[in-house]
CSV table of C-alpha atoms in Angstrom, one decimal:
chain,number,residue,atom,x,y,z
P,24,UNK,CA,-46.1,169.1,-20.4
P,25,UNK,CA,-47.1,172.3,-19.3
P,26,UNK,CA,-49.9,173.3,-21.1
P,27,UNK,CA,-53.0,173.3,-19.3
P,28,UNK,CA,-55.7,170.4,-18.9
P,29,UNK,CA,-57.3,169.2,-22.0
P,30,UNK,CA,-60.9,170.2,-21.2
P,31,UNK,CA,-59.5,173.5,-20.9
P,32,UNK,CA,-57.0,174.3,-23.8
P,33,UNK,CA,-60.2,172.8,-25.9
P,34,UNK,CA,-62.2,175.6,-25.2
P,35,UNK,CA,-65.0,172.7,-23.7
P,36,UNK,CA,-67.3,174.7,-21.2
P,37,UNK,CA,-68.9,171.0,-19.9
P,38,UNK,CA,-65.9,170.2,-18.0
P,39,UNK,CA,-65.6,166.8,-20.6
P,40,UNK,CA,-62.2,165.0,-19.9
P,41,UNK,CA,-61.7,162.8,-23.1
P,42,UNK,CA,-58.3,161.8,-23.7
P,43,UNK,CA,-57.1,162.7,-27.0
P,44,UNK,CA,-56.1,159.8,-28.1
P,45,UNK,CA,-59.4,158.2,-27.7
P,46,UNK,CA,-60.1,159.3,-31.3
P,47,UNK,CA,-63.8,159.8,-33.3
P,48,UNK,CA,-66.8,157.3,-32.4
P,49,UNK,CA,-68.9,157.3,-35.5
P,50,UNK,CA,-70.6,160.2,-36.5
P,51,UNK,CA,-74.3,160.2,-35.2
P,52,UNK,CA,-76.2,160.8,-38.7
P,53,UNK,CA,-79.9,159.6,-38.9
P,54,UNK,CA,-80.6,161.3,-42.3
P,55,UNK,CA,-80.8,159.4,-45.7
P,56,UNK,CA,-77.5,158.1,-47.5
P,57,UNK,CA,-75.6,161.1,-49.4
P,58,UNK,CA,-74.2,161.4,-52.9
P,59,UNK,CA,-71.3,163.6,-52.1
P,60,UNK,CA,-68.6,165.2,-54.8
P,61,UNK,CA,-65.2,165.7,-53.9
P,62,UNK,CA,-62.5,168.1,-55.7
P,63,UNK,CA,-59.2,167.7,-56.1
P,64,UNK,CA,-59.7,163.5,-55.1
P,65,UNK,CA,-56.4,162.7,-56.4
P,66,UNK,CA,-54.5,165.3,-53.9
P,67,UNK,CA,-53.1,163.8,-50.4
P,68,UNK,CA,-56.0,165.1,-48.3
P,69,UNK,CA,-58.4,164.7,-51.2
P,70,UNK,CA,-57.7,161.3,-51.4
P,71,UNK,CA,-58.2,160.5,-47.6
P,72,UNK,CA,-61.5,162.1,-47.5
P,73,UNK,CA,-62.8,160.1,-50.1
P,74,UNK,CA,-62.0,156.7,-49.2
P,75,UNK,CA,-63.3,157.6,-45.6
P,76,UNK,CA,-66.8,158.8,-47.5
P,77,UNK,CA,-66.8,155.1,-49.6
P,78,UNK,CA,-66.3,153.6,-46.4
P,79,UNK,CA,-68.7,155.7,-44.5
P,80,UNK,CA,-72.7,154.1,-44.4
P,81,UNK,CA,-74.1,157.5,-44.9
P,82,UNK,CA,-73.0,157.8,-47.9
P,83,UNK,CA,-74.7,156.3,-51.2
P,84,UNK,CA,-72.3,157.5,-53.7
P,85,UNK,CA,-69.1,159.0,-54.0
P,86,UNK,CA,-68.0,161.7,-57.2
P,87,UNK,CA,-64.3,162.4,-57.4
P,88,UNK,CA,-63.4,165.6,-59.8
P,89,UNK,CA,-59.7,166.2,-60.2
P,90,UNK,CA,-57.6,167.0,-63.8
P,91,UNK,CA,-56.2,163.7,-63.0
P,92,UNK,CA,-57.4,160.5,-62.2
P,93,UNK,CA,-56.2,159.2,-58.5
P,94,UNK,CA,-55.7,156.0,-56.8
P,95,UNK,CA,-58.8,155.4,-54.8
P,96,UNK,CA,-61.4,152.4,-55.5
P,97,UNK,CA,-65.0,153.0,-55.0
P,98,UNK,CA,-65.5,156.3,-56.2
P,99,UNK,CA,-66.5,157.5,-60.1
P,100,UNK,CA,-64.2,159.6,-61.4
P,101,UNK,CA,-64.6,162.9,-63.7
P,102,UNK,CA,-61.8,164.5,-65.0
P,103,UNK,CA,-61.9,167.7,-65.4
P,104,UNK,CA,-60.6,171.6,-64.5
P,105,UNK,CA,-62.7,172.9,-61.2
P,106,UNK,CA,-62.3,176.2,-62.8
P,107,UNK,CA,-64.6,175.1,-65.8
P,108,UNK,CA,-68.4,176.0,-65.4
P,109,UNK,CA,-68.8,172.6,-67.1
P,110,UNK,CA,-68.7,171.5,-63.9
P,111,UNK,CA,-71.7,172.2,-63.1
P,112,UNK,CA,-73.3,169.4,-65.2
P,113,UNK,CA,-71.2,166.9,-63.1
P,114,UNK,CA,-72.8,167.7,-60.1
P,115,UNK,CA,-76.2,166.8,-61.0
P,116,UNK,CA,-78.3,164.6,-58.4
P,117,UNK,CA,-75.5,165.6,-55.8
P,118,UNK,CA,-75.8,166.6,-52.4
P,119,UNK,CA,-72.7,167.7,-51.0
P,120,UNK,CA,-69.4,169.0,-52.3
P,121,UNK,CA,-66.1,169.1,-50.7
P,122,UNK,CA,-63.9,171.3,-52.5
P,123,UNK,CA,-60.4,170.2,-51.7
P,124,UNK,CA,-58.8,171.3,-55.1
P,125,UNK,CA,-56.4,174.0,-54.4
P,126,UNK,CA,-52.9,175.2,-55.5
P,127,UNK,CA,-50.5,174.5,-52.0
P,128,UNK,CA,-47.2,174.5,-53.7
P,129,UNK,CA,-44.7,176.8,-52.2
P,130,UNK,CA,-42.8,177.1,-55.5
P,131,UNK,CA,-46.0,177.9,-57.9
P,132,UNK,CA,-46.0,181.3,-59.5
P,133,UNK,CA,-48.0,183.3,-56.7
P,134,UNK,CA,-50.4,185.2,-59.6
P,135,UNK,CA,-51.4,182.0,-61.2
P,136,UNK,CA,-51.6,180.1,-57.7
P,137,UNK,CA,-54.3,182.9,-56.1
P,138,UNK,CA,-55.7,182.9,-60.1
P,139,UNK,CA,-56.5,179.1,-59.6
P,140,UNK,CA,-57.6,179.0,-55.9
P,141,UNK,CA,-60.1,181.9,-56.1
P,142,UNK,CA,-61.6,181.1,-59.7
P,143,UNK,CA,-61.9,177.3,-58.6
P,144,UNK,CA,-63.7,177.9,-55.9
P,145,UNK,CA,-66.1,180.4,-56.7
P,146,UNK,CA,-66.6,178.3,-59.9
P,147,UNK,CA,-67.7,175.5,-57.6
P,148,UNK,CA,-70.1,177.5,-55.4
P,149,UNK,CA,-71.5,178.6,-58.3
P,150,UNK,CA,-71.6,175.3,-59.8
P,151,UNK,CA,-73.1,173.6,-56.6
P,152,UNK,CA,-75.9,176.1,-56.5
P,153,UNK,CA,-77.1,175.2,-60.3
P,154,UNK,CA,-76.9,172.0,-59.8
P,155,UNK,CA,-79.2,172.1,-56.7
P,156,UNK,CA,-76.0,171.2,-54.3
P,157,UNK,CA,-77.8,171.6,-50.9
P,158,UNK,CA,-74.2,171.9,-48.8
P,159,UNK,CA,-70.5,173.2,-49.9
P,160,UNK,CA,-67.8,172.4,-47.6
P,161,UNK,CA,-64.6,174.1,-48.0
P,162,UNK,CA,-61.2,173.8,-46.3
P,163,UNK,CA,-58.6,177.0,-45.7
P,164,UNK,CA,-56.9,177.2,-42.6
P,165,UNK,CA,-56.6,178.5,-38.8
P,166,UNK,CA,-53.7,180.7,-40.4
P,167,UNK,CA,-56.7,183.2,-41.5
P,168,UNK,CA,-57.0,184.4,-37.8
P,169,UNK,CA,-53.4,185.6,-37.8
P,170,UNK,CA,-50.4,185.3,-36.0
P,171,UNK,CA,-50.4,187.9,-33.3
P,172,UNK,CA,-48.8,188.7,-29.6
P,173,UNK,CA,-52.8,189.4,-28.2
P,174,UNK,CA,-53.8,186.8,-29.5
P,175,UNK,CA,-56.4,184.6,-26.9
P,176,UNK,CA,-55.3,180.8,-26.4
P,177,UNK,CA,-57.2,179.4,-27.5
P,178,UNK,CA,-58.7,181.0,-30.3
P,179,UNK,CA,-62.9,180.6,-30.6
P,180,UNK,CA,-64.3,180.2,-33.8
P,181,UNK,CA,-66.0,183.4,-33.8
P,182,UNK,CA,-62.5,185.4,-33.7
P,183,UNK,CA,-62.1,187.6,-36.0
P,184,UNK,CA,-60.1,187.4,-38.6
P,185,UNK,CA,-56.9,189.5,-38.7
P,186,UNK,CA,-54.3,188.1,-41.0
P,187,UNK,CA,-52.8,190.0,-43.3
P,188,UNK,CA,-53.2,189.7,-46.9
P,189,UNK,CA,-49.5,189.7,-48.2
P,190,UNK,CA,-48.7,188.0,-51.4
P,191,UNK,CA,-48.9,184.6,-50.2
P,192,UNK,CA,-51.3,181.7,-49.4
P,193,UNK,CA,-52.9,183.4,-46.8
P,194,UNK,CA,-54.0,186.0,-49.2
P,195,UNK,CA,-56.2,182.9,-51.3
P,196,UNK,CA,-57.4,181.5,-47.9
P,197,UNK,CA,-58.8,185.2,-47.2
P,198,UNK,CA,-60.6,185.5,-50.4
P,199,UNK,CA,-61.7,182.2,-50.3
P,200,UNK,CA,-63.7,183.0,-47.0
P,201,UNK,CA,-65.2,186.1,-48.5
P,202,UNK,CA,-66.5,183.8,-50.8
P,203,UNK,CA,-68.1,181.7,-48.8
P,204,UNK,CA,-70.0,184.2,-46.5
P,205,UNK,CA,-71.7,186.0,-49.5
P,206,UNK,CA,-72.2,182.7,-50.8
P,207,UNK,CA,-75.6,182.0,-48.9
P,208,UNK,CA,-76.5,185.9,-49.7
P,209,UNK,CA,-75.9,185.8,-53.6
P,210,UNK,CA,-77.2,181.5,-53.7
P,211,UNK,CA,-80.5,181.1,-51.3
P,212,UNK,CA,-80.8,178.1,-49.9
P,213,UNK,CA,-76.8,176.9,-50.3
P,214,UNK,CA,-74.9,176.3,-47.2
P,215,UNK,CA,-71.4,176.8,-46.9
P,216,UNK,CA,-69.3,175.1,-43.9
P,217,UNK,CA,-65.7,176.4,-44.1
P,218,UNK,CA,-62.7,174.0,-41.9
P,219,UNK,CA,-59.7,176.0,-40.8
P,220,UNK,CA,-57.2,173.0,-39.2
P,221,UNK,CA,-54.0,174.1,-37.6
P,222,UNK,CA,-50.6,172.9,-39.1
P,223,UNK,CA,-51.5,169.7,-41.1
P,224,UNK,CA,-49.1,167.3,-41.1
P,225,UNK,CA,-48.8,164.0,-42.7
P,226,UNK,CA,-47.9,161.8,-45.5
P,227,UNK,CA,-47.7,163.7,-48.5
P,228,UNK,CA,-47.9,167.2,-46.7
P,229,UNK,CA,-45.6,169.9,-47.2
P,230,UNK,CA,-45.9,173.3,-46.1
P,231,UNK,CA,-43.5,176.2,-45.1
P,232,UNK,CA,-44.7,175.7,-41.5
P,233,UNK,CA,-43.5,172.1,-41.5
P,234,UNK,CA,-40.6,172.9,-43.4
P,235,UNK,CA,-40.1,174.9,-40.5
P,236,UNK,CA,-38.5,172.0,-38.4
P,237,UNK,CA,-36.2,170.9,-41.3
P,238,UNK,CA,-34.3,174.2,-40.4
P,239,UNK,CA,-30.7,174.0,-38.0
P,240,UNK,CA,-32.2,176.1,-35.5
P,241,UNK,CA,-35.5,177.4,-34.7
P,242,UNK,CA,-36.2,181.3,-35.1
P,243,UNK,CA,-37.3,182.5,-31.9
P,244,UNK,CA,-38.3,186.2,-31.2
P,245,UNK,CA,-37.1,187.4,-27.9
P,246,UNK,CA,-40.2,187.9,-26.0
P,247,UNK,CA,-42.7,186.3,-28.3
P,248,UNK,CA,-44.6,183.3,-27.4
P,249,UNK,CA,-45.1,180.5,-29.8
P,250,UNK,CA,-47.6,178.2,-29.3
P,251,UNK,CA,-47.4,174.8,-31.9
P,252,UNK,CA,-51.2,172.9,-32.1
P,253,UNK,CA,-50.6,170.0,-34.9
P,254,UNK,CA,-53.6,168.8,-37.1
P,255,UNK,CA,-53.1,165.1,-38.4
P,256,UNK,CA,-53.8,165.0,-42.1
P,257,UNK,CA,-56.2,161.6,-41.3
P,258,UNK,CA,-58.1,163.8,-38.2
P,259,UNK,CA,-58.9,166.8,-40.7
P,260,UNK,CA,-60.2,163.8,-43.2
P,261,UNK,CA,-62.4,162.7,-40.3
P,262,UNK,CA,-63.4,166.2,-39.6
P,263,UNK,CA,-64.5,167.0,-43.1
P,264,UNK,CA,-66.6,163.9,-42.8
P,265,UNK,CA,-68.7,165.5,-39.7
P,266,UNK,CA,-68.8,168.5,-41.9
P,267,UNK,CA,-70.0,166.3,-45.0
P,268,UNK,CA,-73.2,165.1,-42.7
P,269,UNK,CA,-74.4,168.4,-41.7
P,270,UNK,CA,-73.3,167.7,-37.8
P,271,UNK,CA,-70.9,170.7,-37.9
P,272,UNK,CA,-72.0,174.1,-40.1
P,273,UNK,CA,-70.6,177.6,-40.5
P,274,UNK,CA,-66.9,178.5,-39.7
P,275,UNK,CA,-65.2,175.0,-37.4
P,276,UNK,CA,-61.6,174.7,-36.3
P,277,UNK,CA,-59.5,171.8,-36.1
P,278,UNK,CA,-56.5,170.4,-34.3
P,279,UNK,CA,-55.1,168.3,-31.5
P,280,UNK,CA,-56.0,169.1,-27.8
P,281,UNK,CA,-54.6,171.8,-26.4
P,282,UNK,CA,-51.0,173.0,-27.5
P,283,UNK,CA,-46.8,173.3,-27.2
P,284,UNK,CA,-44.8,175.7,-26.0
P,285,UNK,CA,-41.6,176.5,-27.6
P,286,UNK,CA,-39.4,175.1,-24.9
P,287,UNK,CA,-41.7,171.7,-25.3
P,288,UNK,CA,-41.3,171.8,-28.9
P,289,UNK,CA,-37.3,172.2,-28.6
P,290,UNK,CA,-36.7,169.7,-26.1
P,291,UNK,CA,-39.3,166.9,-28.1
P,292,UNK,CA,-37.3,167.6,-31.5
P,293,UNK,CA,-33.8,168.2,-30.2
P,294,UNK,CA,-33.7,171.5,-32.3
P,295,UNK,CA,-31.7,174.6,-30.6
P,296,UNK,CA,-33.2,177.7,-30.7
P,297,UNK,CA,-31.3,180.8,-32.6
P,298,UNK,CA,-32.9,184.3,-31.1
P,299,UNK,CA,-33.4,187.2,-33.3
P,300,UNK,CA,-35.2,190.6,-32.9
P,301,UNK,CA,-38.5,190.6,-34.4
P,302,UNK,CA,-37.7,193.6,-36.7
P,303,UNK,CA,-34.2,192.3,-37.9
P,304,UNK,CA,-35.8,188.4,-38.6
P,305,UNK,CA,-39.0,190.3,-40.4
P,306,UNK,CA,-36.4,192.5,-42.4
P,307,UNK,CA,-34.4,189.9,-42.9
P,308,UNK,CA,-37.0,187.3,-44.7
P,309,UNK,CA,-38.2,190.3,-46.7
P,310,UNK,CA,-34.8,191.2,-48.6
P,311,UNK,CA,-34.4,186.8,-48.9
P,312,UNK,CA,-38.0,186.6,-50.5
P,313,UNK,CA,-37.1,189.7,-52.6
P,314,UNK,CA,-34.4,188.1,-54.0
P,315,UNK,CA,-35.9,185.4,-54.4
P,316,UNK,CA,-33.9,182.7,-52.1
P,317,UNK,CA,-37.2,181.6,-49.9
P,318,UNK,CA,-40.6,181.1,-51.4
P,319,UNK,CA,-42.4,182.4,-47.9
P,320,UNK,CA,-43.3,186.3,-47.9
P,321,UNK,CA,-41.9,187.9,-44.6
P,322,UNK,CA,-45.6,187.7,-42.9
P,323,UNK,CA,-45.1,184.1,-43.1
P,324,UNK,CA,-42.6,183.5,-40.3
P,325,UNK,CA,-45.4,185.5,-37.9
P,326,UNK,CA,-46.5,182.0,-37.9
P,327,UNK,CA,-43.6,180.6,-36.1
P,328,UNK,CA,-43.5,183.9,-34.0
P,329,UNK,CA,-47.3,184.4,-32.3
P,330,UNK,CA,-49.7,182.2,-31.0
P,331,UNK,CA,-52.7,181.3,-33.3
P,332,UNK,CA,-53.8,177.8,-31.6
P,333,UNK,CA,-57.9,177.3,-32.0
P,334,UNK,CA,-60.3,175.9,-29.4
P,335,UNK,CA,-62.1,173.3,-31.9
P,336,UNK,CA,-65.3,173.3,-30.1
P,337,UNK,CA,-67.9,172.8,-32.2
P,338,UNK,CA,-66.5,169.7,-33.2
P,339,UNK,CA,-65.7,168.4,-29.7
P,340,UNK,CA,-69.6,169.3,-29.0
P,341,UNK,CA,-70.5,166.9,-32.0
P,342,UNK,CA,-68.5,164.5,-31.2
P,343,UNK,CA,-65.5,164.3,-33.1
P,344,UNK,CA,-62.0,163.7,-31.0
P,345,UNK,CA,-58.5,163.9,-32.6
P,346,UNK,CA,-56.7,160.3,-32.8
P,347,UNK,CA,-53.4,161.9,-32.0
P,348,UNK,CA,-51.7,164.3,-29.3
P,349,UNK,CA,-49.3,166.9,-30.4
P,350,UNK,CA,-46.6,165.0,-29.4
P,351,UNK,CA,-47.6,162.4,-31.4
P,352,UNK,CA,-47.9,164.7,-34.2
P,353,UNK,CA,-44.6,166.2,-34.0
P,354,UNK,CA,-42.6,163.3,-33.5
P,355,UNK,CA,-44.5,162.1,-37.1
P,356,UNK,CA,-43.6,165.0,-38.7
P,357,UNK,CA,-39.6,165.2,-37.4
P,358,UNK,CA,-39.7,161.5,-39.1
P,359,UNK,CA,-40.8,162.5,-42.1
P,360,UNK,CA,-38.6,165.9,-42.2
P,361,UNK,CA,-35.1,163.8,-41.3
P,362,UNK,CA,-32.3,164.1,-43.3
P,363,UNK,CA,-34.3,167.0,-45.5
P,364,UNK,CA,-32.8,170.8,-44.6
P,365,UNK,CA,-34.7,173.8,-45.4
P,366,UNK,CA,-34.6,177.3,-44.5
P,367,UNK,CA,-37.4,179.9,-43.9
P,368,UNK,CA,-39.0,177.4,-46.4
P,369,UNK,CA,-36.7,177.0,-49.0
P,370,UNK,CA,-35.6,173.1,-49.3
P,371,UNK,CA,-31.9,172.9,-50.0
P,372,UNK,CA,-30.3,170.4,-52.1
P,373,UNK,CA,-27.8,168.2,-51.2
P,374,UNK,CA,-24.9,170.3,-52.4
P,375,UNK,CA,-26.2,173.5,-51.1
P,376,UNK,CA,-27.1,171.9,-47.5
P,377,UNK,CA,-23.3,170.3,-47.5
P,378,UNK,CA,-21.3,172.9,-49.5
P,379,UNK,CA,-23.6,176.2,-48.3
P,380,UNK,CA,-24.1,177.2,-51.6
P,381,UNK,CA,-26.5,178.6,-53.7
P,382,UNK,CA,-29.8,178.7,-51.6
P,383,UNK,CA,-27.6,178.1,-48.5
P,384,UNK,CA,-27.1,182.0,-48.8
P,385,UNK,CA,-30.4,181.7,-47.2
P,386,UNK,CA,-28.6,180.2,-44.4
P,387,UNK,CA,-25.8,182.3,-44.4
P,388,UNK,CA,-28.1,185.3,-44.3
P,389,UNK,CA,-30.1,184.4,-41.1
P,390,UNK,CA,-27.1,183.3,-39.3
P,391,UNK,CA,-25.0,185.9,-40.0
P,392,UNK,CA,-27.5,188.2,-39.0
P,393,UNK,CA,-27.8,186.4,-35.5
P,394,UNK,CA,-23.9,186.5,-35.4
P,395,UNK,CA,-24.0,190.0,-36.0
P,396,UNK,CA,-26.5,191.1,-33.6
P,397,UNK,CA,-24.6,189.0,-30.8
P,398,UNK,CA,-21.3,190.9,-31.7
P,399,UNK,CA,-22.9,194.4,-31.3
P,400,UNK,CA,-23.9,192.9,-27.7
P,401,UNK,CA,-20.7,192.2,-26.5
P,402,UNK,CA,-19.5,195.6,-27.9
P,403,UNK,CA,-22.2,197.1,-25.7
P,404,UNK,CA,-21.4,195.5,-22.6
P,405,UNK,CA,-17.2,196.6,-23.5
């Protein structure tokens, strides 16, 4: 591969050369056992991080809030709506929350989504710091940095922020970190540890970005350099864990060592690449959300355009280590994604994806527009 060594694309300064695959020793906590309350405990990731913290010897008791009751044994369970200040009563005699209860789905109504994700978690912060909650850790994503051609590789934690906030998920994610840095300002004494992982994938995950290799080709911008850095749903779970025990704080990325480039990516997955100009894909994407074909706002596909990949250092300093390389990660995700086809995250059904139909005017759009654009080459060169 060509990416550089791994104590390098980590952003270590120690010179450390720890395989990736050597995977988290137990986190070094000396402090007394924890009663910790996770939201949204019955969600994919939720679920995960709560089995780890009933497995975990730091940890005395286990709270899971969701509006449903999930699968995992160990844990006591109180149903109820994040957004509700009742919760607040629930949280009693805890000392940690992880709020993991959000609104992902790329087919929810986008007012009610950002309506959900920002009300639930301010109503937890301000839950968490009646009940005497001494830690909030919250989880958005390494997408809040933005997707941009000057962007450093990797990116540090301290970055600053420069996504945009278009109507999409990105837009919550933003308002979710505003949330948490007035947090210890407006609640003394409350601290707030925010996770931003690169593309999770795993069981149960779906996202537009991994939707992205269910397409027949991928977008590439001529002269643009995408970089792919993976984030195993079970290696986030682990992650949240460190954050749980106080051994990372403030803002911490997350992801495998290092990074792809596009050409590794497309000779890994066996996926051609179909080139379009930035301005023509962007345009494009706009006109298919408009009408309502793809469930991804134009700023989206930035995401498959521009580098964003993060150091995760101040994990690496506290010990954690991914289990999995990217590769690993990638070939996991093209397993799960077989036989499904989408395009600039809208899943096609089986008629439209055979028949190109329907939706499949989604597909028809962006190649056409690459056909096009190649036609009014050759009439140049004539």
């Amino acid at each position: 591969m060509s990416s550089p060594p791994s104590d390098v694309r980590s952003g270590l300064t120690g010179g450390e050369d720890v395989p990736a695959t050597a995977g988290s020793p137990p986190p070094a906590y000396g402090g007394k056992p924890l009663t910790v309350a996770v939201t949204g405990a019955a969600g994919v990731l939720g679920e995960r991080v709560a089995a780890r913290l009933v497995a975990s010897p730091s940890v005395r008791k286990v709270l899971a809030l969701d509006d449903r009751r999930g699968e995992v044994p160990g844990v006591l369970w109180r149903v109820l709506d994040v957004r509700d200040p009742a919760v607040a009563e629930r949280l009693a005699g805890v000392d940690v929350v992880v709020h993991l209860a959000m609104d992902l789905g790329m087919e929810s109504d986008p007012r009610a989504r950002s309506a959900y994700n920002v009300r639930g978690a301010q109503t937890v912060i301000t839950a968490a710091a009646a009940a005497g909650v001494s830690r909030v850790v919250l989880c958005t994503s390494a997408m809040v940095y933005g997707a941009l051609p000057d962007n450093e590789v990797p990116l540090a934690e301290s970055a600053e922020l420069r996504a945009t906030e278009e109507a999409s998920l990105v837009g919550d994610l933003l308002e979710i970190e505003r949330l948490a840095r007035r947090a210890p300002r407006a609640h003394p004494g409350l601290q707030v540890t925010v996770l931003r992982p690169a593309v999770v994938v795993g069981p149960g995950i779906d996202t537009v970005l991994t939707r992205h290799f269910e397409a027949p080709r991928l977008l590439v911008v001529p002269g643009s350099r995408p970089c792919w850095q993976f984030c195993h749903v079970d290696d986030l779970a682990a992650a949240l864990e460190y954050a749980v025990l106080g051994l990372v704080e403030g803002e911490v990325t997350v992801g495998c060592d290092g990074w792809l480039e596009q050409e590794e990516v497309e000779a890994l997955s066996g996926i051609r690449r179909m080139e379009l100009p930035a301005a023509l894909a962007l345009g494009t994407a706009a006109r298919l959300h408009r009408l309502g074909l793809t469930p991804a706002p134009a700023g989206d596909l930035a995401y498959t355009m521009y580098p964003w990949v993060v150091s995760g250092s101040r994990l690496y300093e506290a010990g954690w280590r991914p289990t999995l390389s990217n590769e690993e990660v990638l070939a996991e995700l093209l397993e799960q994604v077989a036989g499904k086809h989408a395009v600039a995250g809208r899943r096609l059904g089986g008629k439209e994806a055979t028949a190109g139909l329907g939706a499949a005017g989604a597909t028809v759009a962006l190649v056409g527009t690459a056909a096009l654009v190649r036609q009014m080459r050759k009439r140049r060169r004539i």
